[in-house]
Amino acid sequence: MIASFSDITERRSAELQARELDKRFRLIVENIADYGIFMLDPSGIVISWNLGAERIKGYSSAQIIGKHFSIFYTDEDRDDGKPARELKIASESNRFEEEGWRVRSDGSQFWANVVINAVRDDQGNLLGFAKVSRDLTERMRAEQALATANSLRLSILDASPFTIVTTDPEGIIQSMNPAAERLLGFSATELVGTATPSAFYDPHQIETRAAELSAELGKPIAAGFEVFVHKARSGGVDENEWTFIRKDQSRIPVHGVVTALRDATGSISGFLGIAYDVTERKRREEYTRHVAHHDYLTALPNRTLLHDRMERAFQRARRDDACVTTMMIDLDHFKRINDSLGHHVGDEVLKVIAQRILSCVRGSDTVARMGGDEFAVVMESAVGDDGAERVAAEIIERVSRPVYVGSHSLQVTASIGISRYPEDGANMQQLLMSADSAMYRAKSEGRKAYRLFSREMAHEARTKMVMEGALRQAIANNEFRMHYQPQISLSTGDIVGVEALLRWDSPLLGAIPPDQFIPLAEESDLIEVIGDWVLTTACREVRILERRIGHSVRVAVNLSARQFRQINLVDRIKTVLRDTGMLPCNLELEITEGVLMAHTSQTQSQLSELRELGVKIAIDDFGVGFSSLSYITQFPISTLKIDRSFVNHLPGAAADAAVTEAIMALGRSLGINVVAEGVETLAQLEFLRTRQIDAAQGPLIGTPAVAEHFSVQGFHFGEAISIESLTAEFDAMQRDSRKRIAILH
Ligand code: C2E
Ligand code: MG
Ligand code: MG
């Protein structure tokens, strides 16, 4: 027996150390929580299991050891033979790695990174497999989200109707979306890599913007890429309108926004430019601007645009020491066309006239429509240039040529007033007012003419303005009074009636004759209020007089043509009659031939209604107008008043005498009263008395002349007097009848 001993202390300790190491290593492996680490035998049975595996897969080592590892796979993978295939690969090439879905003990799935290594002994025999797996679900989800976000972003960029271009920090184009390609006409490949400003911007615009920006920021900004990104660079957003130049050189207005792109550290990694086409918006803006500045009918500039043009013309005139001429053009009697043929015909005429006026001026002059049938022309010229008058004459000539609308051939004439800057007004309002005064002068002097504004017109215009202001206060301030002028019967010498005449004593302007302020009241709307006051006062005062003297007195009240345009005129008169108790047959309304000539259906029906009411109608100032006899027979007229201008020249002037006789004969044969106005002398009275006797013996001989048939009114018998004086006059006549008879001798 041979015993050999060898000292194995060292080996033993090495073995112990190795075992200790092994134990520690196993401890480490077992306790690793992030990785699932486990061993399989060559057939795939789990033989060891660590903490990580337990955490990831949800099985405890007691549950899993001895089970086949294919339970970690999804049903499909298992049916597909995936577990066995993986082991085969690992045994053949020692290693298998993949990422894929695995199943936890609770059936839920997770995305795993799996590495399978073959484990062999020294001879190379397969001992089993070491499998390491990791749960990558979180990471995978994050990646998926990122991918989705990316594709979403790309599709947004692609589908976006906005032009989107990115550049690097220096402005080299990095990308552009399909909308950018469409808008610019360049493909991305043509532009990516080129420098931004030069690619599709207008260099002039860049310079302008650079200058603006420099001024805004108070420091020089170079006319280059910096212009676009300066604001974005300092954290702002740059928003501007630009014009892009397309590949085909056409231009397109865009609205653009530039922002800086920043990386994770916050430093600028590039710029993002977004722009969209604003052609349509510009077009709409342009349209709106046009509508706001032009007349819809004639497409001429309107008052607003005229104002702009005039302001600019004034500036130039001041600078160049030049002159600005303004014309106000008003069509004569244009209303008649509208009234008789309708507004559509009127509109067509206005369009034609607008073109004709335009054809008389230079392209640099402005023709504007001021509303209705009023036009204005503004012309710039050198001082002393009288071209404006030639133009005005030309306009008058061209406007008056016939206008054909449908089957109508119409003639329109124009009256023009001319004023000059700076002599006739320092601003648009004054200048137009001056031209207006001159235009009214042209109208009052016969129309179809032009007049230059003059100092005296300025004075008149100013007086008119002051007077109008005072007139507005007059009723409230109790400045009006009524005076009455007697009308005396030629046959009896009785006062058969009185004419009520308005008197205005203005504390500011003194006594103003009605000839001056009545036309002014007619121009403004004051005549209606004043007319009401006159009617009411006259009826009221005469009623008091009637009660005092015990018999009725006819009162004639003047009505202006304007009052006939009041729709409720008849109602107003009825109200006054009712309120004052005046008998309708004692009220006579004096109208002029003009009212009859206007001859609207409204006038006609108003006159008929008044007649039905029993109110009388007198034609004032008869003979000076152009009324034909037919008017007199057509309308329910009760009195003709021979105008003062005829009576004035009696008895000497043969023509006036003839007219007077004719009117008297006419009145007699139609059974209409005749009043001769403005009898100042005994000679005039004598003339009228003999003619009265002749007329009375004329066609209707034998018919006793009614006291009222012929009467006279004038200074010879007395001026218009207050109601108190008139009352005294009646009283005196009643007391002494000789006084009455004496009147006629
Ligand atoms: P009318 O209706 O023809 O009035 C007659 C005018 O002749 C009155 O002038 C009267 O004072 C004046 N007159 C009378 N007799 C003589 C005379 O012998 N010689 C001369 N030279 N003149 C004489 P008045 O009051 O200045 O009125 C002028 C015009 O003003 C009136 O002319 C009338 O058209 C208008 N008017 C006066 N009052 C009113 C009124 O209340 N309403 C309206 N709408 N118009 C009025
Ligand atoms: Mg009168
Ligand atoms: Mg008269």
Short mmCIF file of N, CA, C and O in Angstrom, two decimals, residues 138-233:
data_model
loop_
_atom_site.label_atom_id
_atom_site.label_comp_id
_atom_site.label_asym_id
_atom_site.label_seq_id
_atom_site.Cartn_x
_atom_site.Cartn_y
_atom_site.Cartn_z
N GLU A 138 -40.58 50.20 -22.69
CA GLU A 138 -40.60 51.67 -22.54
C GLU A 138 -39.87 52.34 -23.68
O GLU A 138 -40.36 53.29 -24.30
N ARG A 139 -38.66 51.81 -23.93
CA ARG A 139 -37.86 52.44 -24.96
C ARG A 139 -38.55 52.32 -26.32
O ARG A 139 -38.61 53.26 -27.11
N MET A 140 -39.10 51.12 -26.53
CA MET A 140 -39.77 50.88 -27.81
C MET A 140 -40.95 51.83 -27.99
O MET A 140 -41.16 52.40 -29.06
N ARG A 141 -41.70 52.02 -26.90
CA ARG A 141 -42.86 52.94 -26.97
C ARG A 141 -42.39 54.35 -27.33
O ARG A 141 -42.98 55.01 -28.19
N ALA A 142 -41.30 54.77 -26.67
CA ALA A 142 -40.78 56.12 -26.91
C ALA A 142 -40.36 56.26 -28.37
O ALA A 142 -40.65 57.27 -29.02
N GLU A 143 -39.69 55.20 -28.85
CA GLU A 143 -39.24 55.27 -30.24
C GLU A 143 -40.43 55.33 -31.20
O GLU A 143 -40.43 56.07 -32.17
N GLN A 144 -41.43 54.52 -30.85
CA GLN A 144 -42.61 54.49 -31.72
C GLN A 144 -43.27 55.87 -31.75
O GLN A 144 -43.65 56.38 -32.80
N ALA A 145 -43.38 56.46 -30.54
CA ALA A 145 -44.01 57.78 -30.45
C ALA A 145 -43.23 58.78 -31.30
O ALA A 145 -43.80 59.61 -32.01
N LEU A 146 -41.93 58.67 -31.21
CA LEU A 146 -41.07 59.57 -31.96
C LEU A 146 -41.28 59.39 -33.47
O LEU A 146 -41.41 60.35 -34.22
N ALA A 147 -41.34 58.11 -33.84
CA ALA A 147 -41.52 57.82 -35.27
C ALA A 147 -42.88 58.37 -35.75
O ALA A 147 -42.97 58.99 -36.82
N THR A 148 -43.88 58.15 -34.91
CA THR A 148 -45.21 58.66 -35.30
C THR A 148 -45.16 60.18 -35.42
O THR A 148 -45.66 60.76 -36.40
N ALA A 149 -44.54 60.79 -34.42
CA ALA A 149 -44.45 62.25 -34.43
C ALA A 149 -43.72 62.72 -35.68
O ALA A 149 -44.12 63.68 -36.33
N ASN A 150 -42.66 62.01 -36.00
CA ASN A 150 -41.89 62.39 -37.17
C ASN A 150 -42.70 62.30 -38.45
O ASN A 150 -42.67 63.21 -39.27
N SER A 151 -43.40 61.18 -38.57
CA SER A 151 -44.13 61.02 -39.82
C SER A 151 -45.28 62.03 -39.88
O SER A 151 -45.61 62.54 -40.93
N LEU A 152 -45.84 62.29 -38.69
CA LEU A 152 -46.90 63.29 -38.64
C LEU A 152 -46.36 64.65 -39.08
O LEU A 152 -46.95 65.37 -39.87
N ARG A 153 -45.16 64.92 -38.53
CA ARG A 153 -44.58 66.22 -38.85
C ARG A 153 -44.32 66.34 -40.36
O ARG A 153 -44.62 67.35 -40.98
N LEU A 154 -43.80 65.24 -40.87
CA LEU A 154 -43.51 65.27 -42.30
C LEU A 154 -44.78 65.43 -43.11
O LEU A 154 -44.83 66.21 -44.06
N SER A 155 -45.83 64.71 -42.67
CA SER A 155 -47.03 64.84 -43.49
C SER A 155 -47.66 66.22 -43.32
O SER A 155 -48.28 66.75 -44.23
N ILE A 156 -47.47 66.81 -42.13
CA ILE A 156 -47.97 68.19 -41.96
C ILE A 156 -47.22 69.12 -42.91
O ILE A 156 -47.79 69.92 -43.63
N LEU A 157 -45.92 68.96 -42.89
CA LEU A 157 -45.12 69.82 -43.77
C LEU A 157 -45.52 69.63 -45.21
O LEU A 157 -45.68 70.58 -45.97
N ASP A 158 -45.72 68.35 -45.56
CA ASP A 158 -46.05 68.07 -46.96
C ASP A 158 -47.41 68.58 -47.34
O ASP A 158 -47.61 69.12 -48.42
N ALA A 159 -48.35 68.39 -46.42
CA ALA A 159 -49.72 68.72 -46.77
C ALA A 159 -50.03 70.18 -46.50
O ALA A 159 -51.05 70.69 -46.94
N SER A 160 -49.16 70.85 -45.76
CA SER A 160 -49.45 72.22 -45.36
C SER A 160 -49.65 73.13 -46.57
O SER A 160 -48.90 73.07 -47.53
N PRO A 161 -50.68 73.96 -46.51
CA PRO A 161 -50.85 74.93 -47.60
C PRO A 161 -49.84 76.06 -47.48
O PRO A 161 -49.70 76.88 -48.37
N PHE A 162 -49.15 76.12 -46.35
CA PHE A 162 -48.17 77.18 -46.15
C PHE A 162 -46.82 76.78 -46.69
O PHE A 162 -46.43 75.63 -46.63
N THR A 163 -46.14 77.77 -47.19
CA THR A 163 -44.78 77.57 -47.64
C THR A 163 -43.89 77.49 -46.40
O THR A 163 -43.91 78.39 -45.58
N ILE A 164 -43.16 76.38 -46.27
CA ILE A 164 -42.31 76.24 -45.10
C ILE A 164 -40.88 75.97 -45.56
O ILE A 164 -40.63 75.02 -46.32
N VAL A 165 -39.98 76.82 -45.15
CA VAL A 165 -38.58 76.69 -45.57
C VAL A 165 -37.73 76.75 -44.32
O VAL A 165 -37.96 77.57 -43.44
N THR A 166 -36.76 75.83 -44.20
CA THR A 166 -35.83 75.94 -43.08
C THR A 166 -34.45 76.25 -43.63
O THR A 166 -34.11 75.87 -44.75
N THR A 167 -33.69 76.98 -42.82
CA THR A 167 -32.33 77.31 -43.24
C THR A 167 -31.39 76.97 -42.09
O THR A 167 -31.84 76.77 -40.96
N ASP A 168 -30.10 76.93 -42.38
CA ASP A 168 -29.13 76.81 -41.30
C ASP A 168 -28.91 78.21 -40.72
O ASP A 168 -29.51 79.18 -41.21
N PRO A 169 -28.09 78.34 -39.70
CA PRO A 169 -27.96 79.67 -39.08
C PRO A 169 -27.47 80.74 -40.04
O PRO A 169 -27.72 81.92 -39.84
N GLU A 170 -26.80 80.32 -41.12
CA GLU A 170 -26.28 81.32 -42.06
C GLU A 170 -27.25 81.62 -43.20
O GLU A 170 -26.95 82.46 -44.05
N GLY A 171 -28.37 80.90 -43.23
CA GLY A 171 -29.35 81.21 -44.26
C GLY A 171 -29.32 80.27 -45.45
O GLY A 171 -30.04 80.50 -46.43
N ILE A 172 -28.48 79.25 -45.36
CA ILE A 172 -28.48 78.27 -46.46
C ILE A 172 -29.73 77.40 -46.31
O ILE A 172 -29.99 76.87 -45.23
N ILE A 173 -30.47 77.28 -47.39
CA ILE A 173 -31.75 76.56 -47.31
C ILE A 173 -31.50 75.08 -47.05
O ILE A 173 -30.70 74.43 -47.72
N GLN A 174 -32.18 74.55 -46.04
CA GLN A 174 -32.03 73.15 -45.66
C GLN A 174 -33.17 72.29 -46.19
O GLN A 174 -32.98 71.16 -46.56
N SER A 175 -34.37 72.86 -46.13
CA SER A 175 -35.50 72.08 -46.63
C SER A 175 -36.62 73.01 -47.06
O SER A 175 -36.67 74.15 -46.61
N MET A 176 -37.44 72.50 -47.90
CA MET A 176 -38.66 73.24 -48.23
C MET A 176 -39.77 72.24 -48.53
O MET A 176 -39.52 71.17 -49.06
N ASN A 177 -40.97 72.60 -48.16
CA ASN A 177 -42.07 71.65 -48.33
C ASN A 177 -42.72 71.78 -49.71
O ASN A 177 -42.41 72.72 -50.45
N PRO A 178 -43.60 70.85 -50.04
CA PRO A 178 -44.22 70.89 -51.38
C PRO A 178 -44.96 72.20 -51.65
O PRO A 178 -44.95 72.69 -52.78
N ALA A 179 -45.56 72.77 -50.59
CA ALA A 179 -46.26 74.03 -50.81
C ALA A 179 -45.27 75.10 -51.26
O ALA A 179 -45.59 75.96 -52.09
N ALA A 180 -44.08 75.07 -50.68
CA ALA A 180 -43.05 76.04 -51.07
C ALA A 180 -42.67 75.82 -52.53
O ALA A 180 -42.49 76.79 -53.29
N GLU A 181 -42.58 74.55 -52.92
CA GLU A 181 -42.24 74.27 -54.32
C GLU A 181 -43.33 74.80 -55.25
O GLU A 181 -43.05 75.43 -56.26
N ARG A 182 -44.56 74.58 -54.83
CA ARG A 182 -45.68 75.03 -55.68
C ARG A 182 -45.70 76.55 -55.78
O ARG A 182 -45.86 77.11 -56.84
N LEU A 183 -45.52 77.21 -54.63
CA LEU A 183 -45.62 78.66 -54.61
C LEU A 183 -44.50 79.31 -55.42
O LEU A 183 -44.71 80.26 -56.16
N LEU A 184 -43.29 78.76 -55.25
CA LEU A 184 -42.13 79.42 -55.85
C LEU A 184 -41.82 78.94 -57.26
O LEU A 184 -41.12 79.60 -58.01
N GLY A 185 -42.33 77.76 -57.57
CA GLY A 185 -42.05 77.22 -58.90
C GLY A 185 -40.67 76.56 -58.98
O GLY A 185 -40.30 76.03 -60.02
N PHE A 186 -39.91 76.61 -57.89
CA PHE A 186 -38.63 75.90 -57.83
C PHE A 186 -38.84 74.55 -57.15
O PHE A 186 -39.69 74.46 -56.24
N SER A 187 -38.08 73.52 -57.54
CA SER A 187 -38.15 72.27 -56.79
C SER A 187 -37.17 72.38 -55.63
O SER A 187 -36.24 73.20 -55.65
N ALA A 188 -37.40 71.53 -54.61
CA ALA A 188 -36.53 71.58 -53.44
C ALA A 188 -35.08 71.35 -53.84
O ALA A 188 -34.17 72.01 -53.33
N THR A 189 -34.87 70.47 -54.79
CA THR A 189 -33.47 70.18 -55.17
C THR A 189 -32.80 71.40 -55.78
O THR A 189 -31.60 71.57 -55.65
N GLU A 190 -33.57 72.26 -56.38
CA GLU A 190 -32.96 73.46 -56.96
C GLU A 190 -32.54 74.47 -55.90
O GLU A 190 -31.59 75.20 -56.08
N LEU A 191 -33.29 74.50 -54.82
CA LEU A 191 -33.04 75.56 -53.84
C LEU A 191 -32.28 75.13 -52.60
O LEU A 191 -31.58 75.93 -51.99
N VAL A 192 -32.46 73.87 -52.19
CA VAL A 192 -31.76 73.42 -50.98
C VAL A 192 -30.26 73.57 -51.23
O VAL A 192 -29.75 73.17 -52.26
N GLY A 193 -29.59 74.22 -50.30
CA GLY A 193 -28.15 74.45 -50.46
C GLY A 193 -27.82 75.85 -50.94
O GLY A 193 -26.68 76.26 -50.89
N THR A 194 -28.85 76.59 -51.40
CA THR A 194 -28.56 77.96 -51.84
C THR A 194 -28.89 78.94 -50.70
O THR A 194 -29.56 78.59 -49.75
N ALA A 195 -28.42 80.17 -50.87
CA ALA A 195 -28.61 81.16 -49.81
C ALA A 195 -29.98 81.83 -49.96
O ALA A 195 -30.41 82.13 -51.06
N THR A 196 -30.62 82.05 -48.83
CA THR A 196 -32.01 82.52 -48.84
C THR A 196 -32.30 83.81 -49.59
O THR A 196 -33.11 83.80 -50.51
N PRO A 197 -31.75 84.94 -49.21
CA PRO A 197 -32.33 86.17 -49.76
C PRO A 197 -32.27 86.22 -51.26
O PRO A 197 -33.23 86.65 -51.91
N SER A 198 -31.17 85.76 -51.83
CA SER A 198 -31.02 85.89 -53.27
C SER A 198 -31.95 84.96 -54.03
O SER A 198 -32.28 85.21 -55.18
N ALA A 199 -32.39 83.89 -53.36
CA ALA A 199 -33.12 82.88 -54.10
C ALA A 199 -34.45 83.37 -54.68
O ALA A 199 -34.71 83.21 -55.85
N PHE A 200 -35.28 84.00 -53.85
CA PHE A 200 -36.61 84.36 -54.37
C PHE A 200 -37.16 85.65 -53.77
O PHE A 200 -38.35 85.85 -53.71
N TYR A 201 -36.25 86.50 -53.28
CA TYR A 201 -36.71 87.78 -52.75
C TYR A 201 -36.33 88.91 -53.69
O TYR A 201 -35.38 88.81 -54.45
N ASP A 202 -37.09 90.00 -53.58
CA ASP A 202 -36.82 91.18 -54.38
C ASP A 202 -35.75 92.01 -53.66
O ASP A 202 -35.97 92.45 -52.53
N PRO A 203 -34.59 92.21 -54.29
CA PRO A 203 -33.49 92.91 -53.61
C PRO A 203 -33.89 94.32 -53.13
O PRO A 203 -33.46 94.77 -52.08
N HIS A 204 -34.76 95.00 -53.91
CA HIS A 204 -35.17 96.35 -53.50
C HIS A 204 -35.96 96.30 -52.20
O HIS A 204 -35.80 97.15 -51.33
N GLN A 205 -36.78 95.27 -52.11
CA GLN A 205 -37.59 95.14 -50.91
C GLN A 205 -36.70 94.87 -49.70
O GLN A 205 -36.97 95.38 -48.61
N ILE A 206 -35.66 94.09 -49.92
CA ILE A 206 -34.75 93.80 -48.81
C ILE A 206 -34.08 95.08 -48.35
O ILE A 206 -33.95 95.34 -47.15
N GLU A 207 -33.68 95.89 -49.32
CA GLU A 207 -33.04 97.16 -48.96
C GLU A 207 -34.00 98.07 -48.18
O GLU A 207 -33.63 98.64 -47.16
N THR A 208 -35.22 98.15 -48.69
CA THR A 208 -36.22 98.99 -48.01
C THR A 208 -36.43 98.51 -46.58
O THR A 208 -36.46 99.29 -45.64
N ARG A 209 -36.57 97.18 -46.48
CA ARG A 209 -36.83 96.61 -45.15
C ARG A 209 -35.63 96.84 -44.23
O ARG A 209 -35.80 97.10 -43.04
N ALA A 210 -34.41 96.75 -44.80
CA ALA A 210 -33.20 96.96 -44.00
C ALA A 210 -33.21 98.38 -43.45
O ALA A 210 -32.90 98.62 -42.28
N ALA A 211 -33.60 99.31 -44.32
CA ALA A 211 -33.63 100.71 -43.89
C ALA A 211 -34.67 100.91 -42.80
O ALA A 211 -34.42 101.57 -41.78
N GLU A 212 -35.85 100.30 -42.99
CA GLU A 212 -36.92 100.42 -41.99
C GLU A 212 -36.47 99.85 -40.65
O GLU A 212 -36.66 100.47 -39.60
N LEU A 213 -35.87 98.67 -40.74
CA LEU A 213 -35.45 97.98 -39.53
C LEU A 213 -34.36 98.77 -38.81
O LEU A 213 -34.36 98.90 -37.58
N SER A 214 -33.43 99.31 -39.61
CA SER A 214 -32.35 100.11 -39.02
C SER A 214 -32.95 101.29 -38.27
O SER A 214 -32.54 101.62 -37.15
N ALA A 215 -33.94 101.91 -38.90
CA ALA A 215 -34.58 103.07 -38.27
C ALA A 215 -35.31 102.64 -37.01
O ALA A 215 -35.26 103.29 -35.97
N GLU A 216 -35.98 101.50 -37.11
CA GLU A 216 -36.77 101.02 -35.98
C GLU A 216 -35.88 100.67 -34.78
O GLU A 216 -36.21 100.97 -33.64
N LEU A 217 -34.75 100.03 -35.10
CA LEU A 217 -33.90 99.55 -34.01
C LEU A 217 -32.81 100.54 -33.61
O LEU A 217 -32.14 100.36 -32.61
N GLY A 218 -32.62 101.52 -34.45
CA GLY A 218 -31.60 102.51 -34.16
C GLY A 218 -30.19 102.01 -34.33
O GLY A 218 -29.25 102.49 -33.70
N LYS A 219 -30.03 100.99 -35.14
CA LYS A 219 -28.67 100.52 -35.46
C LYS A 219 -28.69 99.95 -36.87
O LYS A 219 -29.74 99.51 -37.35
N PRO A 220 -27.55 100.00 -37.54
CA PRO A 220 -27.57 99.57 -38.94
C PRO A 220 -27.78 98.06 -39.08
O PRO A 220 -27.15 97.26 -38.40
N ILE A 221 -28.69 97.70 -39.95
CA ILE A 221 -28.93 96.29 -40.28
C ILE A 221 -28.61 96.13 -41.76
O ILE A 221 -29.16 96.83 -42.60
N ALA A 222 -27.68 95.20 -42.05
CA ALA A 222 -27.26 95.03 -43.44
C ALA A 222 -28.39 94.46 -44.27
O ALA A 222 -29.22 93.69 -43.78
N ALA A 223 -28.42 94.87 -45.54
CA ALA A 223 -29.50 94.42 -46.43
C ALA A 223 -29.22 93.00 -46.92
O ALA A 223 -28.88 92.77 -48.07
N GLY A 224 -29.32 92.04 -46.04
CA GLY A 224 -29.09 90.64 -46.43
C GLY A 224 -29.95 89.73 -45.58
O GLY A 224 -31.04 90.14 -45.14
N PHE A 225 -29.46 88.54 -45.31
CA PHE A 225 -30.22 87.55 -44.55
C PHE A 225 -30.64 88.08 -43.18
O PHE A 225 -31.70 87.75 -42.66
N GLU A 226 -29.78 88.95 -42.65
CA GLU A 226 -30.04 89.49 -41.31
C GLU A 226 -31.40 90.19 -41.22
O GLU A 226 -32.05 90.18 -40.19
N VAL A 227 -31.80 90.77 -42.33
CA VAL A 227 -33.08 91.47 -42.38
C VAL A 227 -34.22 90.54 -41.97
O VAL A 227 -35.15 90.92 -41.28
N PHE A 228 -34.12 89.27 -42.39
CA PHE A 228 -35.21 88.33 -42.10
C PHE A 228 -35.15 87.82 -40.68
O PHE A 228 -36.18 87.54 -40.07
N VAL A 229 -33.93 87.61 -40.19
CA VAL A 229 -33.80 86.85 -38.95
C VAL A 229 -33.40 87.68 -37.74
O VAL A 229 -33.33 87.15 -36.63
N HIS A 230 -33.19 88.97 -37.94
CA HIS A 230 -32.70 89.76 -36.82
C HIS A 230 -33.63 89.67 -35.62
O HIS A 230 -33.18 89.45 -34.49
N LYS A 231 -34.88 89.79 -35.85
CA LYS A 231 -35.83 89.75 -34.73
C LYS A 231 -35.91 88.35 -34.14
O LYS A 231 -35.97 88.19 -32.92
N ALA A 232 -35.94 87.36 -35.03
CA ALA A 232 -36.04 85.97 -34.57
C ALA A 232 -34.82 85.61 -33.72
O ALA A 232 -34.91 84.90 -32.73
N ARG A 233 -33.69 86.14 -34.12
CA ARG A 233 -32.44 85.85 -33.41
C ARG A 233 -32.52 86.32 -31.95
O ARG A 233 -32.06 85.63 -31.05
#
